[in-house]
Short mmCIF file of N, CA and C in Angstrom, two decimals:
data_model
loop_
_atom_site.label_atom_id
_atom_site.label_comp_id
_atom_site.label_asym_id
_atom_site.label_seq_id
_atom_site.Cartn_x
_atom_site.Cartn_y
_atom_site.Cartn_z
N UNK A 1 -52.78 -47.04 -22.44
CA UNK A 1 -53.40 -45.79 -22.79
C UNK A 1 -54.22 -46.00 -24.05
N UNK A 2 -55.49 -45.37 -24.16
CA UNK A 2 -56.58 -45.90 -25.28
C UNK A 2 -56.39 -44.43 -25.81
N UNK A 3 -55.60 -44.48 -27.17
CA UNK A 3 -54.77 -43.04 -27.37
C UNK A 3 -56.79 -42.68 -27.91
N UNK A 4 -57.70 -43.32 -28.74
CA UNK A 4 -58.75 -43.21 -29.47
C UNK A 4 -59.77 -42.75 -28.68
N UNK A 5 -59.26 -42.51 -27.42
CA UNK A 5 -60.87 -42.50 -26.20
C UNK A 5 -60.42 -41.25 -25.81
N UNK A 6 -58.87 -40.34 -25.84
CA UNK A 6 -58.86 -39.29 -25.03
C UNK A 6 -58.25 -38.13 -26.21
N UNK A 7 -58.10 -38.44 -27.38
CA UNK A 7 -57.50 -37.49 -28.29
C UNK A 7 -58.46 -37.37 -29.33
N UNK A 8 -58.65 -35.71 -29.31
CA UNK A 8 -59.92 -35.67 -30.33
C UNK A 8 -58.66 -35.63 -32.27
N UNK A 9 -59.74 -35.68 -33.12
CA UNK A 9 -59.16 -35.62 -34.78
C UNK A 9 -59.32 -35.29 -35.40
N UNK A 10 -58.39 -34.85 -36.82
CA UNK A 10 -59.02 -34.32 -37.76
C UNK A 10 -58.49 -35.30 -38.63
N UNK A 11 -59.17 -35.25 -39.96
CA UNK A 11 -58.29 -35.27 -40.80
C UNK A 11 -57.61 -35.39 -41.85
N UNK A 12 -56.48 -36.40 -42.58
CA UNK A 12 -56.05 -35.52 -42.96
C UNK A 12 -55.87 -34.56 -44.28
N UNK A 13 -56.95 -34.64 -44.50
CA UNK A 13 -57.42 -33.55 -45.83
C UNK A 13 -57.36 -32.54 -44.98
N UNK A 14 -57.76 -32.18 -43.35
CA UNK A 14 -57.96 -30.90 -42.84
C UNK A 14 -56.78 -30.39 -42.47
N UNK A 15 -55.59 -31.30 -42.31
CA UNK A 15 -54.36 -31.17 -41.68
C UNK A 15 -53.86 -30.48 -43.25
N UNK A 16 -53.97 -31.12 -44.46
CA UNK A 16 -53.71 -30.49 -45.84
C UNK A 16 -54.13 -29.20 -46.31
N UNK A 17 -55.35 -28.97 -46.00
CA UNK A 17 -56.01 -28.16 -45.96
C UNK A 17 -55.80 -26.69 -45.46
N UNK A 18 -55.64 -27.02 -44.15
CA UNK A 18 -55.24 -26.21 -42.88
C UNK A 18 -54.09 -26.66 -42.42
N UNK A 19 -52.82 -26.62 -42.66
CA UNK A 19 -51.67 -27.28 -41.18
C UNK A 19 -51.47 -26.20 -40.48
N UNK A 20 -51.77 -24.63 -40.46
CA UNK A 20 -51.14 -23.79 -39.17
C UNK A 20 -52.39 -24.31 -38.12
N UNK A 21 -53.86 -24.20 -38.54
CA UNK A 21 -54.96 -24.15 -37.70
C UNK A 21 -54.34 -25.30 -37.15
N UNK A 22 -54.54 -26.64 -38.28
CA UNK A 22 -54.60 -27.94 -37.19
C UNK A 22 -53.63 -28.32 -36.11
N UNK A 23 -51.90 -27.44 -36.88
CA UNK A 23 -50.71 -27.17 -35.86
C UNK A 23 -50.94 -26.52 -34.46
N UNK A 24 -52.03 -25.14 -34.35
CA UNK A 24 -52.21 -24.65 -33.61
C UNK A 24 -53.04 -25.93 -32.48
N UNK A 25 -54.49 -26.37 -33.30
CA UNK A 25 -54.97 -27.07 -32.47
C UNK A 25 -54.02 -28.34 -31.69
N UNK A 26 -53.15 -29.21 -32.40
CA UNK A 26 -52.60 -29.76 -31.40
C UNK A 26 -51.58 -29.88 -30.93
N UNK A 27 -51.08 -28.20 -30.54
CA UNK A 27 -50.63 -27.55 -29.60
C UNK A 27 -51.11 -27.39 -28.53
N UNK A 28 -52.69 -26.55 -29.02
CA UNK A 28 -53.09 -26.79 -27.56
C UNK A 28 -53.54 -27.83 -27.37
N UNK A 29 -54.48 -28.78 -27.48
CA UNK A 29 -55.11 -30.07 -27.44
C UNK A 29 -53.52 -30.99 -26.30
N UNK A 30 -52.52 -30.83 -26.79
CA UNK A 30 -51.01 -31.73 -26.40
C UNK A 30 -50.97 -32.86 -27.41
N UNK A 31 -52.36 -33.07 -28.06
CA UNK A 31 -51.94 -34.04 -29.35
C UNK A 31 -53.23 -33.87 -30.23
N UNK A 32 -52.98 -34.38 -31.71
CA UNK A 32 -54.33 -34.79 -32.32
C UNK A 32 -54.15 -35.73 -33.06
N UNK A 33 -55.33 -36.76 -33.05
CA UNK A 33 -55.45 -37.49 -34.23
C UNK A 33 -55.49 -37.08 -35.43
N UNK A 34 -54.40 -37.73 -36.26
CA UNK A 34 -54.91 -36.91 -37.72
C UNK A 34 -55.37 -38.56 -38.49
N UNK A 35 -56.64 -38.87 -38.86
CA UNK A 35 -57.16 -39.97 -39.67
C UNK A 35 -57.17 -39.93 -41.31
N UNK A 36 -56.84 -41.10 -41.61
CA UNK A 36 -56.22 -41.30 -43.01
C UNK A 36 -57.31 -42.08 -43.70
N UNK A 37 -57.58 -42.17 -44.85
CA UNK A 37 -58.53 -43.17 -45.51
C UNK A 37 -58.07 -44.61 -45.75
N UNK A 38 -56.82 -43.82 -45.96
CA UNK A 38 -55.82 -44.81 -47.30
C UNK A 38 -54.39 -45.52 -46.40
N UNK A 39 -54.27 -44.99 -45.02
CA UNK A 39 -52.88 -45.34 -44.00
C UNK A 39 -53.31 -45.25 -42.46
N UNK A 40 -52.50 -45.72 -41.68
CA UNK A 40 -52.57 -45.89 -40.60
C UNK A 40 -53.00 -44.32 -40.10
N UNK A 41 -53.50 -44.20 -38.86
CA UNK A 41 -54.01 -42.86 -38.40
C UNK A 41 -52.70 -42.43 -37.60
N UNK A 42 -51.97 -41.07 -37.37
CA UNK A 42 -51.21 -40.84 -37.19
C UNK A 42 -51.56 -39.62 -35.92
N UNK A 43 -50.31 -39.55 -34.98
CA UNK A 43 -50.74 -38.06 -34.21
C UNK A 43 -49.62 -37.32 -34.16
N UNK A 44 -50.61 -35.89 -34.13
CA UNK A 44 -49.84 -34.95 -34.02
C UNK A 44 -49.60 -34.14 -32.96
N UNK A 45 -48.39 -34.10 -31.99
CA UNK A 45 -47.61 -33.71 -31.03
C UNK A 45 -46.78 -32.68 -30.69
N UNK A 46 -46.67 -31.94 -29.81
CA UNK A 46 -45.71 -31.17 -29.43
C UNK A 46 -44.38 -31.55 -29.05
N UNK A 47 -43.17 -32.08 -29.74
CA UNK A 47 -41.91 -32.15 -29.51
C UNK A 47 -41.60 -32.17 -27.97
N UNK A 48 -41.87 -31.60 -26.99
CA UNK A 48 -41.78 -31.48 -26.06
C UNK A 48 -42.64 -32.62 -25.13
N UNK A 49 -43.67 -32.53 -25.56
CA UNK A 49 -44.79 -33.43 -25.44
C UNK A 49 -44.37 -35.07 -25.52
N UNK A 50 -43.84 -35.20 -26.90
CA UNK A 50 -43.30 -36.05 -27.15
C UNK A 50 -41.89 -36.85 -26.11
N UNK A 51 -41.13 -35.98 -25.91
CA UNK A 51 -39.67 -36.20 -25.31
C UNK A 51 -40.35 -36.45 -23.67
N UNK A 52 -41.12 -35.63 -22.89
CA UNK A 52 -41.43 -36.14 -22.01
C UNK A 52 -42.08 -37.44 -21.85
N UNK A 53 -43.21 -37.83 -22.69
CA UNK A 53 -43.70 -39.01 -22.65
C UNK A 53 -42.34 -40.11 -22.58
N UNK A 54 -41.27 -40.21 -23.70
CA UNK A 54 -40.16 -41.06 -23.57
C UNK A 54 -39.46 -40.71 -22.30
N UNK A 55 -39.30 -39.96 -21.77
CA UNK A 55 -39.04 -40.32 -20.47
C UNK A 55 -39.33 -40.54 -19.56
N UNK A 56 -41.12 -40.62 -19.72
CA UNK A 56 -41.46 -41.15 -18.53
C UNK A 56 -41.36 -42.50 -18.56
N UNK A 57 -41.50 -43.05 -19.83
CA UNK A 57 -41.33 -44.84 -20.16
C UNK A 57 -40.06 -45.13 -20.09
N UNK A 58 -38.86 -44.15 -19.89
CA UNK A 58 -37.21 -44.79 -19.99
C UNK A 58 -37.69 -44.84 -18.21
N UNK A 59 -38.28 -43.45 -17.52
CA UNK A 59 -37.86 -43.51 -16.35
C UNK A 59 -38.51 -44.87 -15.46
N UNK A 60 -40.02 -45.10 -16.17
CA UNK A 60 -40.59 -46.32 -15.66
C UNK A 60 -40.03 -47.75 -16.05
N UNK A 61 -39.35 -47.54 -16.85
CA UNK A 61 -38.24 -49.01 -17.15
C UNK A 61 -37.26 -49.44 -16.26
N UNK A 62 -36.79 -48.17 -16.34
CA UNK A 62 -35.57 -48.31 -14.87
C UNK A 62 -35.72 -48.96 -13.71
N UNK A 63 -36.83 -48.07 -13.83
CA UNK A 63 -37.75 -48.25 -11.99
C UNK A 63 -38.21 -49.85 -12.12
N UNK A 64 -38.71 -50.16 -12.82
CA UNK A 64 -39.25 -51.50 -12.63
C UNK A 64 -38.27 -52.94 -13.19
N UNK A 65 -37.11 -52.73 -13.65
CA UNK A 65 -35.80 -53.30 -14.14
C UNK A 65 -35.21 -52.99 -12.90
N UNK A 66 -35.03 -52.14 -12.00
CA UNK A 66 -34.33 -52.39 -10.98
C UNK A 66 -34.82 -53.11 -9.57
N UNK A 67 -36.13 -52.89 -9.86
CA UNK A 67 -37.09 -53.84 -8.54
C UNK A 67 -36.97 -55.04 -8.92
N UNK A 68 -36.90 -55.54 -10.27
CA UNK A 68 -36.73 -56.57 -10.54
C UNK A 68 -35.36 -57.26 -9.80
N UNK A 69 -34.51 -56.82 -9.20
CA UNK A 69 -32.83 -57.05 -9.18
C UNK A 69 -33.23 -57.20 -7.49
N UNK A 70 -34.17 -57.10 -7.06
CA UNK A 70 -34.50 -57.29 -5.38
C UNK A 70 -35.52 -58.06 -4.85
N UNK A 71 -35.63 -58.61 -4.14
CA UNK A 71 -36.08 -60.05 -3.80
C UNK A 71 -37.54 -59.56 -3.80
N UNK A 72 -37.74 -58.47 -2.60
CA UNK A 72 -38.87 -57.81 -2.19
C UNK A 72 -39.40 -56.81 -3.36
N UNK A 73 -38.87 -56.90 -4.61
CA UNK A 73 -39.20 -55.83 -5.32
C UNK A 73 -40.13 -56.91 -6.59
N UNK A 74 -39.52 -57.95 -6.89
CA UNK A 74 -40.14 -59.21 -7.78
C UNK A 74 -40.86 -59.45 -6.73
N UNK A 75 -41.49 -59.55 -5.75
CA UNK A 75 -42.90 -60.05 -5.17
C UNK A 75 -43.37 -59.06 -5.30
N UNK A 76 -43.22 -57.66 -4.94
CA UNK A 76 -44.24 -56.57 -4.88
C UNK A 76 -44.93 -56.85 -6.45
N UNK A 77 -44.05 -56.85 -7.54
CA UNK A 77 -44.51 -57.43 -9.07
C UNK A 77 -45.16 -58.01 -9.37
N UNK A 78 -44.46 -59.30 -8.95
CA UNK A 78 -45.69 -60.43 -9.10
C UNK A 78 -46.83 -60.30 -8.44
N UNK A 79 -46.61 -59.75 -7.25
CA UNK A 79 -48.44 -59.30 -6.53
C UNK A 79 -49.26 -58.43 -7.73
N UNK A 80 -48.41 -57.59 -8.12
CA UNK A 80 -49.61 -56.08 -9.03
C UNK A 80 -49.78 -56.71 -10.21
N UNK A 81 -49.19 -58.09 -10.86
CA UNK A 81 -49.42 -58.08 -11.97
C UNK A 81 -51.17 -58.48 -12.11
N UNK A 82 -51.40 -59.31 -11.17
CA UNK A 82 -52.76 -59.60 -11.68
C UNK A 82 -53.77 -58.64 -11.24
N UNK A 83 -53.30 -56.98 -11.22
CA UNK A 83 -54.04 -56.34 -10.90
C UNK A 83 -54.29 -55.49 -12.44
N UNK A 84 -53.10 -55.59 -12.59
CA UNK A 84 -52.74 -55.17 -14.29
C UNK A 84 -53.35 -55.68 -15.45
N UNK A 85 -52.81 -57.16 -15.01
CA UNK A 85 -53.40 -58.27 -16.04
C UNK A 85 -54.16 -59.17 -15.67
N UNK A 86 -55.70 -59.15 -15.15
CA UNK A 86 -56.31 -60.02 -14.24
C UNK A 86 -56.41 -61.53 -14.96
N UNK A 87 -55.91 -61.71 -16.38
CA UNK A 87 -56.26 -62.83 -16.77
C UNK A 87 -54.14 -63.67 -16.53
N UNK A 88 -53.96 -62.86 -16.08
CA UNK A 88 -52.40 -63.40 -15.45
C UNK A 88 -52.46 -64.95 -14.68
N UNK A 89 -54.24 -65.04 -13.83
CA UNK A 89 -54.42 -66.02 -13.02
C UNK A 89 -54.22 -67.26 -13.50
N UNK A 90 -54.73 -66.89 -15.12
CA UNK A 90 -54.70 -68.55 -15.76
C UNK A 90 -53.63 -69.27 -16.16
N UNK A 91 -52.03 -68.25 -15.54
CA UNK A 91 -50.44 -68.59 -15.88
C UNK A 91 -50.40 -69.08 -14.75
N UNK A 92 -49.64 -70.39 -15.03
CA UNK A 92 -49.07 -71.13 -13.54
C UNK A 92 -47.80 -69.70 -12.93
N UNK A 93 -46.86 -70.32 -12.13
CA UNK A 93 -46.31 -69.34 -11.68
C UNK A 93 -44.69 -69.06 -12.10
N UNK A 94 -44.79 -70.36 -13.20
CA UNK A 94 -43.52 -69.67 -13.87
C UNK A 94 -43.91 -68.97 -15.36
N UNK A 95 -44.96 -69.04 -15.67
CA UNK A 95 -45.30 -68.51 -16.62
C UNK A 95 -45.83 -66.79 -16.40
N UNK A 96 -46.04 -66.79 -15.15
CA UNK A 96 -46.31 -65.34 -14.90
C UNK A 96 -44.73 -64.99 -14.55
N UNK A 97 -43.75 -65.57 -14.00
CA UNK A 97 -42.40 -64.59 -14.17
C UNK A 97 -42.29 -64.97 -15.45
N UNK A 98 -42.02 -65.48 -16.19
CA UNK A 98 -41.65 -65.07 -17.63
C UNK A 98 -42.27 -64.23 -18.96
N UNK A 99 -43.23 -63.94 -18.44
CA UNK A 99 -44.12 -62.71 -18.86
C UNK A 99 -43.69 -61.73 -18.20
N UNK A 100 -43.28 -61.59 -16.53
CA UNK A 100 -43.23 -60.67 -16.04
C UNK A 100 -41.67 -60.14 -16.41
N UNK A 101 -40.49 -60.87 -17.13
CA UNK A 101 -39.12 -60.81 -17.44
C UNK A 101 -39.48 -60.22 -18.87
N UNK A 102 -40.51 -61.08 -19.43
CA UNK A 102 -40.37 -60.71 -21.05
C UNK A 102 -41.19 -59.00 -21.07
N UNK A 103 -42.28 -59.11 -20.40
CA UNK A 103 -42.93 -57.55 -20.14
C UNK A 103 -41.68 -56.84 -19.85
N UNK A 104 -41.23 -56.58 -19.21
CA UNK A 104 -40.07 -56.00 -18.31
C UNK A 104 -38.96 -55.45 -19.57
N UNK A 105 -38.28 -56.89 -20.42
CA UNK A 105 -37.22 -56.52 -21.33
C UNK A 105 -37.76 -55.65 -22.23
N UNK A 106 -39.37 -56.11 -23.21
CA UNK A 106 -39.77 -55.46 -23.91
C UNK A 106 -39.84 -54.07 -23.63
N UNK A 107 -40.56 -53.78 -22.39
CA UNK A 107 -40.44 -52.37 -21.71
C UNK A 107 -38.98 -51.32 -21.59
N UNK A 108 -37.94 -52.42 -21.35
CA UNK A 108 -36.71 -51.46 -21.08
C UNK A 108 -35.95 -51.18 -23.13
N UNK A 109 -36.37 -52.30 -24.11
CA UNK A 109 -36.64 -51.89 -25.38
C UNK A 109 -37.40 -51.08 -25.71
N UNK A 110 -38.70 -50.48 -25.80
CA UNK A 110 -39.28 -49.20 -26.19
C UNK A 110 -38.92 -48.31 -25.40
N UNK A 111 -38.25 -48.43 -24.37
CA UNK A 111 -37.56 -46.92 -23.68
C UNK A 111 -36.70 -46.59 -24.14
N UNK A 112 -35.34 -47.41 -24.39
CA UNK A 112 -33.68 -47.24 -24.66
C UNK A 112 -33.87 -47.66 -25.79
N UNK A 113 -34.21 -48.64 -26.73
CA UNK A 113 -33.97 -48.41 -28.27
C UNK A 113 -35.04 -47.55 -28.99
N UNK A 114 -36.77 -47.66 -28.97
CA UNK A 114 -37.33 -47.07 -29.46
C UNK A 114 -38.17 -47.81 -30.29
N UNK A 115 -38.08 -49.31 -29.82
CA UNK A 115 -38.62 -49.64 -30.52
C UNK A 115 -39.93 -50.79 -29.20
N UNK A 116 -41.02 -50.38 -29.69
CA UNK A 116 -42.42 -50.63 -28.71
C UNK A 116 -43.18 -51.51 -28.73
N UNK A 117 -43.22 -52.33 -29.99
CA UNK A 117 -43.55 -53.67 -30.50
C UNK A 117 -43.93 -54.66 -30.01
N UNK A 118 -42.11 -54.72 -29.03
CA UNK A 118 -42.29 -55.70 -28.65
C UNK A 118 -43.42 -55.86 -27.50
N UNK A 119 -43.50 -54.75 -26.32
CA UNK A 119 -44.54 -54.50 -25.10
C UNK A 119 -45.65 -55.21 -25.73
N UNK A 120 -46.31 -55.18 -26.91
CA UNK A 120 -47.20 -55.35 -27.49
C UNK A 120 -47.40 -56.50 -27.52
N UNK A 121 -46.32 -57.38 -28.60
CA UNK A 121 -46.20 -58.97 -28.62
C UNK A 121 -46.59 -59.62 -27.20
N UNK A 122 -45.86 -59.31 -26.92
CA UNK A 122 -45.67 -59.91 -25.13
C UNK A 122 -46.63 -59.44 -24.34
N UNK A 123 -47.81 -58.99 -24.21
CA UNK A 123 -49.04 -58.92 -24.03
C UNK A 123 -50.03 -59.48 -24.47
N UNK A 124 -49.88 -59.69 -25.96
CA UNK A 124 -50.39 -60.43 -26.79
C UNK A 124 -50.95 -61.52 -26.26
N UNK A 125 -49.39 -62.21 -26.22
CA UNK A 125 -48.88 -63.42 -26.50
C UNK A 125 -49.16 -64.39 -25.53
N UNK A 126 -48.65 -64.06 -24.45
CA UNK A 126 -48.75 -64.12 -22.81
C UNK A 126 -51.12 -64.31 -22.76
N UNK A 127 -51.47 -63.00 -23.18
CA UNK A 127 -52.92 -63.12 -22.82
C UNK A 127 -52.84 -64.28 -23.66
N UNK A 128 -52.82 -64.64 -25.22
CA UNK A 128 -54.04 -66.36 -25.70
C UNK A 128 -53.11 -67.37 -25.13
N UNK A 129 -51.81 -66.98 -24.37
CA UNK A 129 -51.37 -68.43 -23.39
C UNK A 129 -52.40 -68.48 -22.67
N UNK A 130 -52.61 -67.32 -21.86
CA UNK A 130 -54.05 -67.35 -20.60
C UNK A 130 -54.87 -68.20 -21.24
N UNK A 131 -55.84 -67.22 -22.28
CA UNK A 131 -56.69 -67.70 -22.72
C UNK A 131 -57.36 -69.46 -22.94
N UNK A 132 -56.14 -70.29 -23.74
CA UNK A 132 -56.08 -71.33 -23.79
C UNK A 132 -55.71 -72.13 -22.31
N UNK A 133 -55.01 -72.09 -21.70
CA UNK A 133 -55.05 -72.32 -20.81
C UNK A 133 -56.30 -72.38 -19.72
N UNK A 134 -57.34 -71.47 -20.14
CA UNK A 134 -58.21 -71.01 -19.69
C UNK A 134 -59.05 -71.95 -19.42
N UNK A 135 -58.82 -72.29 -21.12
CA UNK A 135 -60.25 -73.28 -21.81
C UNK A 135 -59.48 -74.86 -21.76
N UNK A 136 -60.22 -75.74 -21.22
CA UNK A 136 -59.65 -77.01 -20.98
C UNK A 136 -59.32 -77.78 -22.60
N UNK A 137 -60.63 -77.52 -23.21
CA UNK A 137 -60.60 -78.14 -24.46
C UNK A 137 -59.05 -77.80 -25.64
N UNK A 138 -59.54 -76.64 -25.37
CA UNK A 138 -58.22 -75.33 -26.10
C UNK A 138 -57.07 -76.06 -25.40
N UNK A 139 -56.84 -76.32 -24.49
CA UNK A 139 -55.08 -76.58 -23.53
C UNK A 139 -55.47 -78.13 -24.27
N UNK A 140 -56.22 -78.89 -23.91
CA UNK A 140 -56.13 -80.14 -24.94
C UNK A 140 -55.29 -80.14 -25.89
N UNK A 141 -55.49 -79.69 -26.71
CA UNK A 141 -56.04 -79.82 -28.25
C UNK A 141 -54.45 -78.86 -28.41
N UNK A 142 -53.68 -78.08 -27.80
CA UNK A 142 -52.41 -77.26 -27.77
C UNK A 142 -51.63 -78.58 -27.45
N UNK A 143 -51.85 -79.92 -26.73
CA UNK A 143 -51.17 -80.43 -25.98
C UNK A 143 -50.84 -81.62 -27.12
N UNK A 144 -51.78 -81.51 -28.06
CA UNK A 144 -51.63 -82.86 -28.93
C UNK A 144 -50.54 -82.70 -29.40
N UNK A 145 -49.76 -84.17 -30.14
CA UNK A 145 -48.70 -83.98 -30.66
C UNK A 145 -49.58 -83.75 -32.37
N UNK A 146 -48.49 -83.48 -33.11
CA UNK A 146 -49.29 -83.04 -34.48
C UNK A 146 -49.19 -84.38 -35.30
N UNK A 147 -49.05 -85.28 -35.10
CA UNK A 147 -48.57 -86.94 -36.06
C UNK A 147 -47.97 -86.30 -37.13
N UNK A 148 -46.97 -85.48 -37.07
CA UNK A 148 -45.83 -85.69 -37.83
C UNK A 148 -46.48 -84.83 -39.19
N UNK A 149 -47.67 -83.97 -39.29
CA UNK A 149 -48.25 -83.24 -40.29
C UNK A 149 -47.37 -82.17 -40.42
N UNK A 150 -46.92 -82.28 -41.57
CA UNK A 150 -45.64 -80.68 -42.21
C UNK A 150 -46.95 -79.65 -42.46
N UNK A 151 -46.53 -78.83 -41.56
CA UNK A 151 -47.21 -77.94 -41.82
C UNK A 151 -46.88 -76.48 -43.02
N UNK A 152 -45.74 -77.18 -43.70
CA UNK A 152 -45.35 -76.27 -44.51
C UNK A 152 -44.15 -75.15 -43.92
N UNK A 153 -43.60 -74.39 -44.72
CA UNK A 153 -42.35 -73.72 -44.47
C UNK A 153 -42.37 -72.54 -43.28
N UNK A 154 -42.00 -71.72 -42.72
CA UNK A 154 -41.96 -70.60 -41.64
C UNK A 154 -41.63 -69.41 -42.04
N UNK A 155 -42.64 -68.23 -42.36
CA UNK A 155 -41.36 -67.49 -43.15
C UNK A 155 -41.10 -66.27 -41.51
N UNK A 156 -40.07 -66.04 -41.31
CA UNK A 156 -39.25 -65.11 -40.18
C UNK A 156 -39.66 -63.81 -40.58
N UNK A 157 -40.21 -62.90 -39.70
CA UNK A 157 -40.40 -61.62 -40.10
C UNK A 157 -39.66 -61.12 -39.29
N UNK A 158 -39.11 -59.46 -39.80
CA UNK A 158 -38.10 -59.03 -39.09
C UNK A 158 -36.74 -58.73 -38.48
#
């Protein structure tokens, strides 16, 4: 969903300004952008609005966590993914189920814990595998060993 292409904004000096108007507007609107100078752009929702959207992503987790558990339900998958993700082609075919496991877990995480991130990573992550993969030079040059260059420490986020 391209939240920036279908939700109009104000903001938020106008949301400061005004919060019953801008409350009213995205009431009716079902959401608004409220844009920040200084922070991430934020929206504003109807509670209701809100709780349905999470269940349509708990209910589409389910649904697609349990097709997963059936023979005929992981091929119907693996068929739609590259309809989803047309650059899926450039994953051999265990690399598209393990995108299609890691899509899947991440998905049943932003439903049941709340946290959405991960869907993200794992889209990410999965596309510059494509990508490189893509490009012969790029899969090269991934394939070298590094001669033993420390690349310095790792720091763990999270």
């Amino acid at each position: 969903m391209r939240l920036e292409a279908e939700t109009e904004s104000v903001s938020f000096t106008d949301l400061s300004r005004n919060p019953k108007g801008v409350a009213a507007r995205a009431a009716a609107l079902g959401r608004l952008r409220v844009t920040h100078r200084d922070a991430p752009d934020m929206v504003l929702t109807t509670a209701v609005r809100a709780e349905n959207a999470e269940e349509n992503l708990t209910t589409a987790s389910r649904l697609f966590l349990a097709l997963m558990k059936q023979d005929d339900g992981v091929k119907s998958l693996l068929l739609a993914l590259p309809e989803v993700f047309p650059w899926v082609r450039h994953l051999d075919a265990e690399e598209v189920r393990d995108f299609t496991v890691e899509l899947l877990e991440a998905l049943s995480d932003a439903a049941e814990l709340g946290v959405g991130g991960a869907v993200h990573r794992a889209i990410v992550s999965w596309r510059a595998t494509a990508r490189i993969n893509a490009d012969p030079d790029q899969l090269r040059e991934s394939a070298r060993p590094l001669d033993g260059d420390d690349l310095g420490p790792v720091e763990v986020l999270g």
